[in-house]
Amino acid sequence: MQANVYPWHGELWQNWQQLLGQDRLHHAVLLSAPKGSGKLALAAMLAKTVLCKNGVVEPCSVCHSCKLFDADTHPDFHWLRPESEGKQLGVDAVRAGNQYAWETSQLGGERVILVQNADRMGEAAANALLKTLEEPPSHCHFILLSESIDSMLPTVVSRCNKWKPKLPEESVVKRWVEGELFDSVPLQVIRINRGAPLAAKAFIEDASMAKHKALVEAFVAFVSTRQGLFTLTDMLTKGQREGLNWLSFLLLDVMKTQQGSQEAIVHCDAMDALQQIAKAVPLAKVMSQLMALNKLKAELVKHTGLNGELLLSRWLSGFNE
Ligand SMILES: [Zn+2]
């Protein structure tokens, strides 16, 4: 796991270093930040530092512990995460974590348990974790990562020392991504990725920009000509979650365009497309379809067994009614 402090985490890292230096770091740290903002790398930096045999406020990177950490084989570092993207963190994983917490350190030092997606625990898993957080074993540190504290059990949150780093201004994010890629980046890429720098970088690297462009074009064609339902359904079914998020942003932008507002338009580099959709679909229809889309998105996340293709095609047909 790569340990790194990105520039926008500098201040927070200094705070943690101060606490580490004074031996006052809380046994359970909760780091809450958007997806794609680099919080895993920051958590890894904290874990590596806590485990390091030489450094107190930063890892030495040469000791046995640091070497093991870099090789992802540190016996006193446990990384709990959902089995796959989009799934919940299961109660079995949390119980295994609790067991680690009570074991003695293999290297005779501290132990660190990193809980990724702490906002995606079911009640049983959250309660299992809560028990250990309430009676923390000595020399054991918990680092919880979450995208949204609101989706966590309040009793778990209250047992943690909470940190919520702010993302930099979008112009700063844009410059950072451009510096990383040695290329210019459209502002809307930053906005589509909610200002999260690593997410915006990945968006360009994994060719999502082309997929996004194709989807917007297909959508404009569909609402303008009422043709191409199957092509569009197919595109959305294949790239489900992100495609639906993009359309959600797009419809909100269309609403703003229709109401004459330019404020916080996500698709600021696709104004022509927004105008065309705004002309083809009446405001009331845009609003009702956006609401239906958000409901559909929530259902697809909650019930994985649903026939997404059928529901998406039904939703798209709503534009023709
Ligand atoms: Zn070290």
PDB file of C-alpha atoms and ligand atoms in Angstrom:
ATOM      1  CA  MET A   1       0.000   0.000   0.000  1.00  0.00           C
ATOM      2  CA  GLN A   2       1.456   3.305  -1.063  1.00  0.00           C
ATOM      3  CA  ALA A   3       1.983   5.758   1.775  1.00  0.00           C
ATOM      4  CA  ASN A   4       1.846   9.356   0.649  1.00  0.00           C
ATOM      5  CA  VAL A   5       0.895  12.819   1.814  1.00  0.00           C
ATOM      6  CA  TYR A   6      -0.672  14.743  -1.046  1.00  0.00           C
ATOM      7  CA  PRO A   7      -0.241  18.544  -0.966  1.00  0.00           C
ATOM      8  CA  TRP A   8      -3.864  19.106   0.155  1.00  0.00           C
ATOM      9  CA  HIS A   9      -3.323  16.833   3.157  1.00  0.00           C
ATOM     10  CA  GLY A  10      -0.220  18.693   4.327  1.00  0.00           C
ATOM     11  CA  GLU A  11      -1.900  20.602   7.123  1.00  0.00           C
ATOM     12  CA  LEU A  12      -3.744  17.585   8.472  1.00  0.00           C
ATOM     13  CA  TRP A  13      -0.566  15.514   8.370  1.00  0.00           C
ATOM     14  CA  GLN A  14       1.241  18.191  10.405  1.00  0.00           C
ATOM     15  CA  ASN A  15      -1.513  17.997  13.012  1.00  0.00           C
ATOM     16  CA  TRP A  16      -1.113  14.259  13.238  1.00  0.00           C
ATOM     17  CA  GLN A  17       2.670  14.570  13.425  1.00  0.00           C
ATOM     18  CA  GLN A  18       2.293  16.924  16.343  1.00  0.00           C
ATOM     19  CA  LEU A  19       0.033  14.457  18.145  1.00  0.00           C
ATOM     20  CA  LEU A  20       2.389  11.577  17.359  1.00  0.00           C
ATOM     21  CA  GLY A  21       5.320  13.599  18.710  1.00  0.00           C
ATOM     22  CA  GLN A  22       3.451  14.179  21.967  1.00  0.00           C
ATOM     23  CA  ASP A  23       2.184  10.588  22.090  1.00  0.00           C
ATOM     24  CA  ARG A  24      -1.357  11.931  22.104  1.00  0.00           C
ATOM     25  CA  LEU A  25      -2.779  10.366  18.957  1.00  0.00           C
ATOM     26  CA  HIS A  26      -6.215   8.892  19.650  1.00  0.00           C
ATOM     27  CA  HIS A  27      -6.450   5.100  19.395  1.00  0.00           C
ATOM     28  CA  ALA A  28      -9.208   5.414  16.795  1.00  0.00           C
ATOM     29  CA  VAL A  29      -8.793   7.966  14.031  1.00  0.00           C
ATOM     30  CA  LEU A  30     -11.678   8.522  11.622  1.00  0.00           C
ATOM     31  CA  LEU A  31     -10.716  10.115   8.325  1.00  0.00           C
ATOM     32  CA  SER A  32     -13.658  11.241   6.260  1.00  0.00           C
ATOM     33  CA  ALA A  33     -13.095  12.494   2.706  1.00  0.00           C
ATOM     34  CA  PRO A  34     -14.554  12.030  -0.792  1.00  0.00           C
ATOM     35  CA  LYS A  35     -13.635   9.104  -2.996  1.00  0.00           C
ATOM     36  CA  GLY A  36     -10.540   9.798  -5.044  1.00  0.00           C
ATOM     37  CA  SER A  37      -9.033  12.328  -2.664  1.00  0.00           C
ATOM     38  CA  GLY A  38      -6.074  10.195  -1.563  1.00  0.00           C
ATOM     39  CA  LYS A  39      -7.201   9.330   1.959  1.00  0.00           C
ATOM     40  CA  LEU A  40      -5.971   5.735   1.690  1.00  0.00           C
ATOM     41  CA  ALA A  41      -2.427   6.938   0.979  1.00  0.00           C
ATOM     42  CA  LEU A  42      -2.623   9.291   3.968  1.00  0.00           C
ATOM     43  CA  ALA A  43      -3.916   6.508   6.209  1.00  0.00           C
ATOM     44  CA  ALA A  44      -1.063   4.303   5.001  1.00  0.00           C
ATOM     45  CA  MET A  45       1.391   7.065   5.910  1.00  0.00           C
ATOM     46  CA  LEU A  46      -0.011   7.196   9.422  1.00  0.00           C
ATOM     47  CA  ALA A  47       0.048   3.404   9.775  1.00  0.00           C
ATOM     48  CA  LYS A  48       3.612   3.155   8.484  1.00  0.00           C
ATOM     49  CA  THR A  49       4.739   5.887  10.885  1.00  0.00           C
ATOM     50  CA  VAL A  50       3.045   4.285  13.901  1.00  0.00           C
ATOM     51  CA  LEU A  51       4.663   0.944  13.051  1.00  0.00           C
ATOM     52  CA  CYS A  52       8.138   2.308  12.223  1.00  0.00           C
ATOM     53  CA  LYS A  53      10.890   1.275  14.617  1.00  0.00           C
ATOM     54  CA  ASN A  54      12.933   4.463  14.227  1.00  0.00           C
ATOM     55  CA  GLY A  55      10.713   7.378  13.329  1.00  0.00           C
ATOM     56  CA  VAL A  56       8.171   8.987  15.626  1.00  0.00           C
ATOM     57  CA  VAL A  57       6.598  11.602  13.377  1.00  0.00           C
ATOM     58  CA  GLU A  58       7.512  10.093  10.039  1.00  0.00           C
ATOM     59  CA  PRO A  59       8.562   6.662   8.798  1.00  0.00           C
ATOM     60  CA  CYS A  60      12.292   6.074   8.306  1.00  0.00           C
ATOM     61  CA  SER A  61      11.632   3.788   5.318  1.00  0.00           C
ATOM     62  CA  VAL A  62      14.768   1.732   6.098  1.00  0.00           C
ATOM     63  CA  CYS A  63      13.860  -0.313   9.193  1.00  0.00           C
ATOM     64  CA  HIS A  64      12.526  -3.871   9.063  1.00  0.00           C
ATOM     65  CA  SER A  65       9.004  -2.641   9.856  1.00  0.00           C
ATOM     66  CA  CYS A  66       8.997  -0.028   7.071  1.00  0.00           C
ATOM     67  CA  LYS A  67      10.337  -2.594   4.591  1.00  0.00           C
ATOM     68  CA  LEU A  68       7.584  -5.047   5.534  1.00  0.00           C
ATOM     69  CA  PHE A  69       4.987  -2.308   5.242  1.00  0.00           C
ATOM     70  CA  ASP A  70       6.179  -1.317   1.767  1.00  0.00           C
ATOM     71  CA  ALA A  71       6.052  -4.969   0.701  1.00  0.00           C
ATOM     72  CA  ASP A  72       2.447  -5.290   1.994  1.00  0.00           C
ATOM     73  CA  THR A  73       3.538  -8.067   4.328  1.00  0.00           C
ATOM     74  CA  HIS A  74       3.609  -6.339   7.726  1.00  0.00           C
ATOM     75  CA  PRO A  75       2.234  -8.851  10.253  1.00  0.00           C
ATOM     76  CA  ASP A  76       0.966  -6.114  12.593  1.00  0.00           C
ATOM     77  CA  PHE A  77      -0.935  -4.206   9.927  1.00  0.00           C
ATOM     78  CA  HIS A  78      -4.431  -5.388   9.055  1.00  0.00           C
ATOM     79  CA  TRP A  79      -6.450  -3.910   6.251  1.00  0.00           C
ATOM     80  CA  LEU A  80     -10.198  -4.567   6.437  1.00  0.00           C
ATOM     81  CA  ARG A  81     -12.190  -3.762   3.328  1.00  0.00           C
ATOM     82  CA  PRO A  82     -15.265  -4.983   1.431  1.00  0.00           C
ATOM     83  CA  GLU A  83     -14.753  -8.017  -0.789  1.00  0.00           C
ATOM     84  CA  SER A  84     -15.395  -5.966  -3.885  1.00  0.00           C
ATOM     85  CA  GLU A  85     -16.201  -2.428  -4.957  1.00  0.00           C
ATOM     86  CA  GLY A  86     -19.746  -1.441  -4.058  1.00  0.00           C
ATOM     87  CA  LYS A  87     -20.197  -4.213  -1.482  1.00  0.00           C
ATOM     88  CA  GLN A  88     -20.609  -3.849   2.248  1.00  0.00           C
ATOM     89  CA  LEU A  89     -17.873  -4.498   4.766  1.00  0.00           C
ATOM     90  CA  GLY A  90     -19.012  -7.792   6.263  1.00  0.00           C
ATOM     91  CA  VAL A  91     -19.349  -8.756   9.897  1.00  0.00           C
ATOM     92  CA  ASP A  92     -16.857 -11.614   9.437  1.00  0.00           C
ATOM     93  CA  ALA A  93     -14.137  -9.210   8.308  1.00  0.00           C
ATOM     94  CA  VAL A  94     -14.808  -6.965  11.303  1.00  0.00           C
ATOM     95  CA  ARG A  95     -14.745  -9.931  13.710  1.00  0.00           C
ATOM     96  CA  ALA A  96     -11.403 -11.001  12.251  1.00  0.00           C
ATOM     97  CA  GLY A  97     -10.197  -7.445  12.824  1.00  0.00           C
ATOM     98  CA  ASN A  98     -11.321  -7.586  16.445  1.00  0.00           C
ATOM     99  CA  GLN A  99      -9.330 -10.745  16.893  1.00  0.00           C
ATOM    100  CA  TYR A 100      -6.188  -9.105  15.476  1.00  0.00           C
ATOM    101  CA  ALA A 101      -6.715  -6.264  17.899  1.00  0.00           C
ATOM    102  CA  TRP A 102      -6.292  -8.592  20.878  1.00  0.00           C
ATOM    103  CA  GLU A 103      -3.334 -10.537  19.529  1.00  0.00           C
ATOM    104  CA  THR A 104       0.158  -9.606  20.613  1.00  0.00           C
ATOM    105  CA  SER A 105       2.302  -7.701  18.190  1.00  0.00           C
ATOM    106  CA  GLN A 106       4.545  -9.933  16.097  1.00  0.00           C
ATOM    107  CA  LEU A 107       7.293  -7.334  15.889  1.00  0.00           C
ATOM    108  CA  GLY A 108       6.948  -6.387  19.547  1.00  0.00           C
ATOM    109  CA  GLY A 109       5.550  -2.939  18.844  1.00  0.00           C
ATOM    110  CA  GLU A 110       2.284  -1.316  17.840  1.00  0.00           C
ATOM    111  CA  ARG A 111      -0.502  -2.804  15.763  1.00  0.00           C
ATOM    112  CA  VAL A 112      -2.645  -0.966  13.239  1.00  0.00           C
ATOM    113  CA  ILE A 113      -6.051  -1.955  11.913  1.00  0.00           C
ATOM    114  CA  LEU A 114      -7.225  -0.001   8.906  1.00  0.00           C
ATOM    115  CA  VAL A 115     -10.964  -0.134   8.262  1.00  0.00           C
ATOM    116  CA  GLN A 116     -11.723   0.960   4.726  1.00  0.00           C
ATOM    117  CA  ASN A 117     -15.298   1.961   3.844  1.00  0.00           C
ATOM    118  CA  ALA A 118     -16.336   2.247   7.476  1.00  0.00           C
ATOM    119  CA  ASP A 119     -19.473   3.930   6.096  1.00  0.00           C
ATOM    120  CA  ARG A 120     -20.420   0.698   4.380  1.00  0.00           C
ATOM    121  CA  MET A 121     -20.861  -1.546   7.399  1.00  0.00           C
ATOM    122  CA  GLY A 122     -24.130  -3.254   8.200  1.00  0.00           C
ATOM    123  CA  GLU A 123     -25.477  -2.969  11.726  1.00  0.00           C
ATOM    124  CA  ALA A 124     -23.958  -6.262  12.901  1.00  0.00           C
ATOM    125  CA  ALA A 125     -20.509  -5.296  11.593  1.00  0.00           C
ATOM    126  CA  ALA A 126     -20.718  -1.814  13.095  1.00  0.00           C
ATOM    127  CA  ASN A 127     -21.758  -3.185  16.485  1.00  0.00           C
ATOM    128  CA  ALA A 128     -18.917  -5.708  16.409  1.00  0.00           C
ATOM    129  CA  LEU A 129     -16.432  -2.917  15.749  1.00  0.00           C
ATOM    130  CA  LEU A 130     -18.011  -0.716  18.390  1.00  0.00           C
ATOM    131  CA  LYS A 131     -17.292  -3.279  21.095  1.00  0.00           C
ATOM    132  CA  THR A 132     -13.562  -3.162  20.415  1.00  0.00           C
ATOM    133  CA  LEU A 133     -13.501   0.618  20.074  1.00  0.00           C
ATOM    134  CA  GLU A 134     -15.178   0.919  23.469  1.00  0.00           C
ATOM    135  CA  GLU A 135     -12.564  -1.221  25.183  1.00  0.00           C
ATOM    136  CA  PRO A 136      -9.482  -0.649  23.077  1.00  0.00           C
ATOM    137  CA  PRO A 137      -6.575  -3.074  23.561  1.00  0.00           C
ATOM    138  CA  SER A 138      -3.302  -1.318  24.350  1.00  0.00           C
ATOM    139  CA  HIS A 139      -0.805  -0.642  21.561  1.00  0.00           C
ATOM    140  CA  CYS A 140      -3.516  -1.063  18.965  1.00  0.00           C
ATOM    141  CA  HIS A 141      -4.534   1.733  16.615  1.00  0.00           C
ATOM    142  CA  PHE A 142      -7.623   1.901  14.469  1.00  0.00           C
ATOM    143  CA  ILE A 143      -7.803   4.033  11.351  1.00  0.00           C
ATOM    144  CA  LEU A 144     -11.310   4.264   9.893  1.00  0.00           C
ATOM    145  CA  LEU A 145     -11.903   5.620   6.410  1.00  0.00           C
ATOM    146  CA  SER A 146     -15.259   6.924   5.306  1.00  0.00           C
ATOM    147  CA  GLU A 147     -16.765   8.902   2.462  1.00  0.00           C
ATOM    148  CA  SER A 148     -19.658  10.081   4.570  1.00  0.00           C
ATOM    149  CA  ILE A 149     -19.969  10.116   8.341  1.00  0.00           C
ATOM    150  CA  ASP A 150     -23.753  10.413   7.968  1.00  0.00           C
ATOM    151  CA  SER A 151     -23.983   6.797   6.822  1.00  0.00           C
ATOM    152  CA  MET A 152     -22.133   5.534   9.903  1.00  0.00           C
ATOM    153  CA  LEU A 153     -23.506   4.327  13.196  1.00  0.00           C
ATOM    154  CA  PRO A 154     -23.354   7.449  15.447  1.00  0.00           C
ATOM    155  CA  THR A 155     -22.041   5.405  18.382  1.00  0.00           C
ATOM    156  CA  VAL A 156     -19.053   4.301  16.274  1.00  0.00           C
ATOM    157  CA  VAL A 157     -18.401   7.872  15.129  1.00  0.00           C
ATOM    158  CA  SER A 158     -18.535   9.145  18.709  1.00  0.00           C
ATOM    159  CA  ARG A 159     -15.764   6.712  19.719  1.00  0.00           C
ATOM    160  CA  CYS A 160     -13.393   8.134  17.128  1.00  0.00           C
ATOM    161  CA  ASN A 161     -11.253  11.195  16.730  1.00  0.00           C
ATOM    162  CA  LYS A 162     -12.738  12.747  13.570  1.00  0.00           C
ATOM    163  CA  TRP A 163     -10.791  14.417  10.768  1.00  0.00           C
ATOM    164  CA  LYS A 164     -12.314  15.867   7.637  1.00  0.00           C
ATOM    165  CA  PRO A 165      -9.712  17.417   5.344  1.00  0.00           C
ATOM    166  CA  LYS A 166     -10.973  20.010   2.884  1.00  0.00           C
ATOM    167  CA  LEU A 167     -10.378  19.546  -0.804  1.00  0.00           C
ATOM    168  CA  PRO A 168      -8.478  22.351  -2.519  1.00  0.00           C
ATOM    169  CA  GLU A 169     -10.191  24.904  -4.796  1.00  0.00           C
ATOM    170  CA  GLU A 170     -11.076  23.470  -8.200  1.00  0.00           C
ATOM    171  CA  SER A 171      -8.490  25.649  -9.971  1.00  0.00           C
ATOM    172  CA  VAL A 172      -5.800  24.171  -7.724  1.00  0.00           C
ATOM    173  CA  VAL A 173      -7.079  20.637  -8.392  1.00  0.00           C
ATOM    174  CA  LYS A 174      -7.087  21.342 -12.137  1.00  0.00           C
ATOM    175  CA  ARG A 175      -3.493  22.571 -12.028  1.00  0.00           C
ATOM    176  CA  TRP A 176      -2.425  19.555  -9.981  1.00  0.00           C
ATOM    177  CA  VAL A 177      -4.013  17.053 -12.382  1.00  0.00           C
ATOM    178  CA  GLU A 178      -2.512  18.904 -15.366  1.00  0.00           C
ATOM    179  CA  GLY A 179       0.899  18.816 -13.695  1.00  0.00           C
ATOM    180  CA  GLU A 180       0.580  15.082 -13.117  1.00  0.00           C
ATOM    181  CA  LEU A 181      -0.511  14.326 -16.680  1.00  0.00           C
ATOM    182  CA  PHE A 182       1.555  16.970 -18.497  1.00  0.00           C
ATOM    183  CA  ASP A 183      -1.588  17.931 -20.373  1.00  0.00           C
ATOM    184  CA  SER A 184      -4.437  20.405 -20.137  1.00  0.00           C
ATOM    185  CA  VAL A 185      -7.625  19.145 -18.501  1.00  0.00           C
ATOM    186  CA  PRO A 186     -11.145  20.518 -19.090  1.00  0.00           C
ATOM    187  CA  LEU A 187     -12.662  22.083 -15.979  1.00  0.00           C
ATOM    188  CA  GLN A 188     -15.738  19.854 -16.231  1.00  0.00           C
ATOM    189  CA  VAL A 189     -13.560  16.797 -15.579  1.00  0.00           C
ATOM    190  CA  ILE A 190     -12.766  18.217 -12.147  1.00  0.00           C
ATOM    191  CA  ARG A 191     -16.446  18.971 -11.498  1.00  0.00           C
ATOM    192  CA  ILE A 192     -17.714  15.588 -12.711  1.00  0.00           C
ATOM    193  CA  ASN A 193     -15.344  14.046 -10.167  1.00  0.00           C
ATOM    194  CA  ARG A 194     -16.614  16.322  -7.388  1.00  0.00           C
ATOM    195  CA  GLY A 195     -13.268  18.091  -7.110  1.00  0.00           C
ATOM    196  CA  ALA A 196     -11.418  14.953  -5.986  1.00  0.00           C
ATOM    197  CA  PRO A 197      -7.924  15.163  -7.515  1.00  0.00           C
ATOM    198  CA  LEU A 198      -7.084  11.452  -7.826  1.00  0.00           C
ATOM    199  CA  ALA A 199     -10.547  10.658  -9.176  1.00  0.00           C
ATOM    200  CA  ALA A 200     -10.133  13.355 -11.848  1.00  0.00           C
ATOM    201  CA  LYS A 201      -6.701  12.009 -12.766  1.00  0.00           C
ATOM    202  CA  ALA A 202      -8.030   8.446 -13.017  1.00  0.00           C
ATOM    203  CA  PHE A 203     -10.960   9.692 -15.114  1.00  0.00           C
ATOM    204  CA  ILE A 204      -8.514  10.753 -17.815  1.00  0.00           C
ATOM    205  CA  GLU A 205      -6.128   7.831 -17.425  1.00  0.00           C
ATOM    206  CA  ASP A 206      -8.811   5.151 -17.717  1.00  0.00           C
ATOM    207  CA  ALA A 207     -10.411   6.806 -20.754  1.00  0.00           C
ATOM    208  CA  SER A 208     -13.620   7.731 -18.928  1.00  0.00           C
ATOM    209  CA  MET A 209     -13.497  11.103 -20.668  1.00  0.00           C
ATOM    210  CA  ALA A 210     -14.232   9.462 -24.043  1.00  0.00           C
ATOM    211  CA  LYS A 211     -16.960   7.285 -22.493  1.00  0.00           C
ATOM    212  CA  HIS A 212     -18.538  10.326 -20.899  1.00  0.00           C
ATOM    213  CA  LYS A 213     -18.444  12.264 -24.176  1.00  0.00           C
ATOM    214  CA  ALA A 214     -20.038   9.356 -26.053  1.00  0.00           C
ATOM    215  CA  LEU A 215     -22.783   9.062 -23.445  1.00  0.00           C
ATOM    216  CA  VAL A 216     -23.624  12.772 -23.552  1.00  0.00           C
ATOM    217  CA  GLU A 217     -23.749  12.663 -27.364  1.00  0.00           C
ATOM    218  CA  ALA A 218     -25.980   9.589 -27.369  1.00  0.00           C
ATOM    219  CA  PHE A 219     -28.270  11.217 -24.813  1.00  0.00           C
ATOM    220  CA  VAL A 220     -28.562  14.444 -26.809  1.00  0.00           C
ATOM    221  CA  ALA A 221     -29.362  12.415 -29.937  1.00  0.00           C
ATOM    222  CA  PHE A 222     -31.964  10.370 -28.041  1.00  0.00           C
ATOM    223  CA  VAL A 223     -33.899  13.286 -26.582  1.00  0.00           C
ATOM    224  CA  SER A 224     -33.686  15.284 -29.838  1.00  0.00           C
ATOM    225  CA  THR A 225     -34.748  12.534 -32.238  1.00  0.00           C
ATOM    226  CA  ARG A 226     -36.498  10.071 -29.848  1.00  0.00           C
ATOM    227  CA  GLN A 227     -34.364   7.384 -31.424  1.00  0.00           C
ATOM    228  CA  GLY A 228     -31.488   5.277 -30.146  1.00  0.00           C
ATOM    229  CA  LEU A 229     -33.158   3.939 -26.999  1.00  0.00           C
ATOM    230  CA  PHE A 230     -31.388   0.576 -27.247  1.00  0.00           C
ATOM    231  CA  THR A 231     -27.931   2.028 -27.854  1.00  0.00           C
ATOM    232  CA  LEU A 232     -28.293   4.312 -24.870  1.00  0.00           C
ATOM    233  CA  THR A 233     -29.728   1.595 -22.617  1.00  0.00           C
ATOM    234  CA  ASP A 234     -26.807  -0.618 -23.574  1.00  0.00           C
ATOM    235  CA  MET A 235     -24.244   2.092 -22.773  1.00  0.00           C
ATOM    236  CA  LEU A 236     -25.827   2.740 -19.395  1.00  0.00           C
ATOM    237  CA  THR A 237     -26.146  -0.932 -18.522  1.00  0.00           C
ATOM    238  CA  LYS A 238     -22.457  -1.522 -19.224  1.00  0.00           C
ATOM    239  CA  GLY A 239     -21.146   1.461 -17.340  1.00  0.00           C
ATOM    240  CA  GLN A 240     -24.049   1.568 -14.912  1.00  0.00           C
ATOM    241  CA  ARG A 241     -23.154   3.489 -11.812  1.00  0.00           C
ATOM    242  CA  GLU A 242     -20.877   6.113 -13.238  1.00  0.00           C
ATOM    243  CA  GLY A 243     -23.009   6.615 -16.355  1.00  0.00           C
ATOM    244  CA  LEU A 244     -26.054   7.249 -14.170  1.00  0.00           C
ATOM    245  CA  ASN A 245     -24.109   9.706 -12.031  1.00  0.00           C
ATOM    246  CA  TRP A 246     -23.050  11.586 -15.160  1.00  0.00           C
ATOM    247  CA  LEU A 247     -26.647  11.762 -16.384  1.00  0.00           C
ATOM    248  CA  SER A 248     -27.747  12.971 -12.994  1.00  0.00           C
ATOM    249  CA  PHE A 249     -25.268  15.860 -13.191  1.00  0.00           C
ATOM    250  CA  LEU A 250     -26.288  16.484 -16.797  1.00  0.00           C
ATOM    251  CA  LEU A 251     -30.017  16.773 -16.022  1.00  0.00           C
ATOM    252  CA  LEU A 252     -29.344  19.066 -13.090  1.00  0.00           C
ATOM    253  CA  ASP A 253     -27.237  21.242 -15.397  1.00  0.00           C
ATOM    254  CA  VAL A 254     -30.070  21.268 -17.951  1.00  0.00           C
ATOM    255  CA  MET A 255     -32.499  22.415 -15.246  1.00  0.00           C
ATOM    256  CA  LYS A 256     -30.168  25.256 -14.315  1.00  0.00           C
ATOM    257  CA  THR A 257     -29.781  26.211 -17.966  1.00  0.00           C
ATOM    258  CA  GLN A 258     -33.563  26.291 -18.380  1.00  0.00           C
ATOM    259  CA  GLN A 259     -33.874  28.478 -15.303  1.00  0.00           C
ATOM    260  CA  GLY A 260     -31.162  30.824 -16.583  1.00  0.00           C
ATOM    261  CA  SER A 261     -28.637  29.979 -13.880  1.00  0.00           C
ATOM    262  CA  GLN A 262     -24.959  29.456 -14.626  1.00  0.00           C
ATOM    263  CA  GLU A 263     -24.068  28.648 -11.054  1.00  0.00           C
ATOM    264  CA  ALA A 264     -21.998  25.531 -10.428  1.00  0.00           C
ATOM    265  CA  ILE A 265     -22.760  24.011 -13.808  1.00  0.00           C
ATOM    266  CA  VAL A 266     -20.860  20.708 -13.911  1.00  0.00           C
ATOM    267  CA  HIS A 267     -20.837  20.342 -17.694  1.00  0.00           C
ATOM    268  CA  CYS A 268     -19.300  23.765 -18.231  1.00  0.00           C
ATOM    269  CA  ASP A 269     -17.435  22.515 -21.328  1.00  0.00           C
ATOM    270  CA  ALA A 270     -20.574  21.079 -22.942  1.00  0.00           C
ATOM    271  CA  MET A 271     -22.867  24.107 -23.024  1.00  0.00           C
ATOM    272  CA  ASP A 272     -24.097  23.263 -26.552  1.00  0.00           C
ATOM    273  CA  ALA A 273     -25.282  19.856 -25.406  1.00  0.00           C
ATOM    274  CA  LEU A 274     -27.057  21.432 -22.414  1.00  0.00           C
ATOM    275  CA  GLN A 275     -28.829  23.910 -24.712  1.00  0.00           C
ATOM    276  CA  GLN A 276     -29.955  21.157 -27.062  1.00  0.00           C
ATOM    277  CA  ILE A 277     -31.394  19.046 -24.246  1.00  0.00           C
ATOM    278  CA  ALA A 278     -32.982  22.127 -22.680  1.00  0.00           C
ATOM    279  CA  LYS A 279     -34.735  22.816 -25.980  1.00  0.00           C
ATOM    280  CA  ALA A 280     -35.865  19.218 -26.534  1.00  0.00           C
ATOM    281  CA  VAL A 281     -37.206  18.402 -23.050  1.00  0.00           C
ATOM    282  CA  PRO A 282     -39.557  20.667 -21.071  1.00  0.00           C
ATOM    283  CA  LEU A 283     -38.413  21.740 -17.591  1.00  0.00           C
ATOM    284  CA  ALA A 284     -41.139  19.801 -15.760  1.00  0.00           C
ATOM    285  CA  LYS A 285     -40.115  16.615 -17.564  1.00  0.00           C
ATOM    286  CA  VAL A 286     -36.419  17.196 -16.783  1.00  0.00           C
ATOM    287  CA  MET A 287     -37.315  17.597 -13.109  1.00  0.00           C
ATOM    288  CA  SER A 288     -39.500  14.495 -12.882  1.00  0.00           C
ATOM    289  CA  GLN A 289     -36.977  12.388 -14.817  1.00  0.00           C
ATOM    290  CA  LEU A 290     -34.138  13.572 -12.575  1.00  0.00           C
ATOM    291  CA  MET A 291     -36.110  12.581  -9.495  1.00  0.00           C
ATOM    292  CA  ALA A 292     -36.916   9.201 -11.015  1.00  0.00           C
ATOM    293  CA  LEU A 293     -33.250   8.720 -11.913  1.00  0.00           C
ATOM    294  CA  ASN A 294     -32.036   9.418  -8.397  1.00  0.00           C
ATOM    295  CA  LYS A 295     -34.586   6.966  -7.041  1.00  0.00           C
ATOM    296  CA  LEU A 296     -33.520   4.355  -9.574  1.00  0.00           C
ATOM    297  CA  LYS A 297     -29.851   4.848  -8.679  1.00  0.00           C
ATOM    298  CA  ALA A 298     -30.586   4.249  -4.997  1.00  0.00           C
ATOM    299  CA  GLU A 299     -32.594   1.118  -5.800  1.00  0.00           C
ATOM    300  CA  LEU A 300     -29.851  -0.344  -7.970  1.00  0.00           C
ATOM    301  CA  VAL A 301     -27.311   0.107  -5.166  1.00  0.00           C
ATOM    302  CA  LYS A 302     -29.604  -1.364  -2.532  1.00  0.00           C
ATOM    303  CA  HIS A 303     -30.934  -4.354  -4.442  1.00  0.00           C
ATOM    304  CA  THR A 304     -28.192  -5.936  -6.513  1.00  0.00           C
ATOM    305  CA  GLY A 305     -30.535  -8.548  -8.022  1.00  0.00           C
ATOM    306  CA  LEU A 306     -32.632  -6.045  -9.994  1.00  0.00           C
ATOM    307  CA  ASN A 307     -32.832  -6.168 -13.784  1.00  0.00           C
ATOM    308  CA  GLY A 308     -30.920  -2.947 -14.439  1.00  0.00           C
ATOM    309  CA  GLU A 309     -31.368  -3.063 -18.194  1.00  0.00           C
ATOM    310  CA  LEU A 310     -35.142  -3.230 -17.981  1.00  0.00           C
ATOM    311  CA  LEU A 311     -35.372  -0.461 -15.371  1.00  0.00           C
ATOM    312  CA  LEU A 312     -33.033   1.804 -17.330  1.00  0.00           C
ATOM    313  CA  SER A 313     -34.902   1.324 -20.558  1.00  0.00           C
ATOM    314  CA  ARG A 314     -38.161   2.051 -18.736  1.00  0.00           C
ATOM    315  CA  TRP A 315     -36.681   5.210 -17.265  1.00  0.00           C
ATOM    316  CA  LEU A 316     -35.389   6.393 -20.649  1.00  0.00           C
ATOM    317  CA  SER A 317     -38.798   5.743 -22.207  1.00  0.00           C
ATOM    318  CA  GLY A 318     -40.116   8.278 -19.712  1.00  0.00           C
ATOM    319  CA  PHE A 319     -38.636  11.015 -21.919  1.00  0.00           C
ATOM    320  CA  ASN A 320     -40.979   9.962 -24.727  1.00  0.00           C
ATOM    321  CA  GLU A 321     -44.179   9.980 -22.679  1.00  0.00           C
TER     322      GLU A 321
HETATM  323 ZN    ZN B   1      11.013   2.666   9.772  1.00  0.00          ZN
END
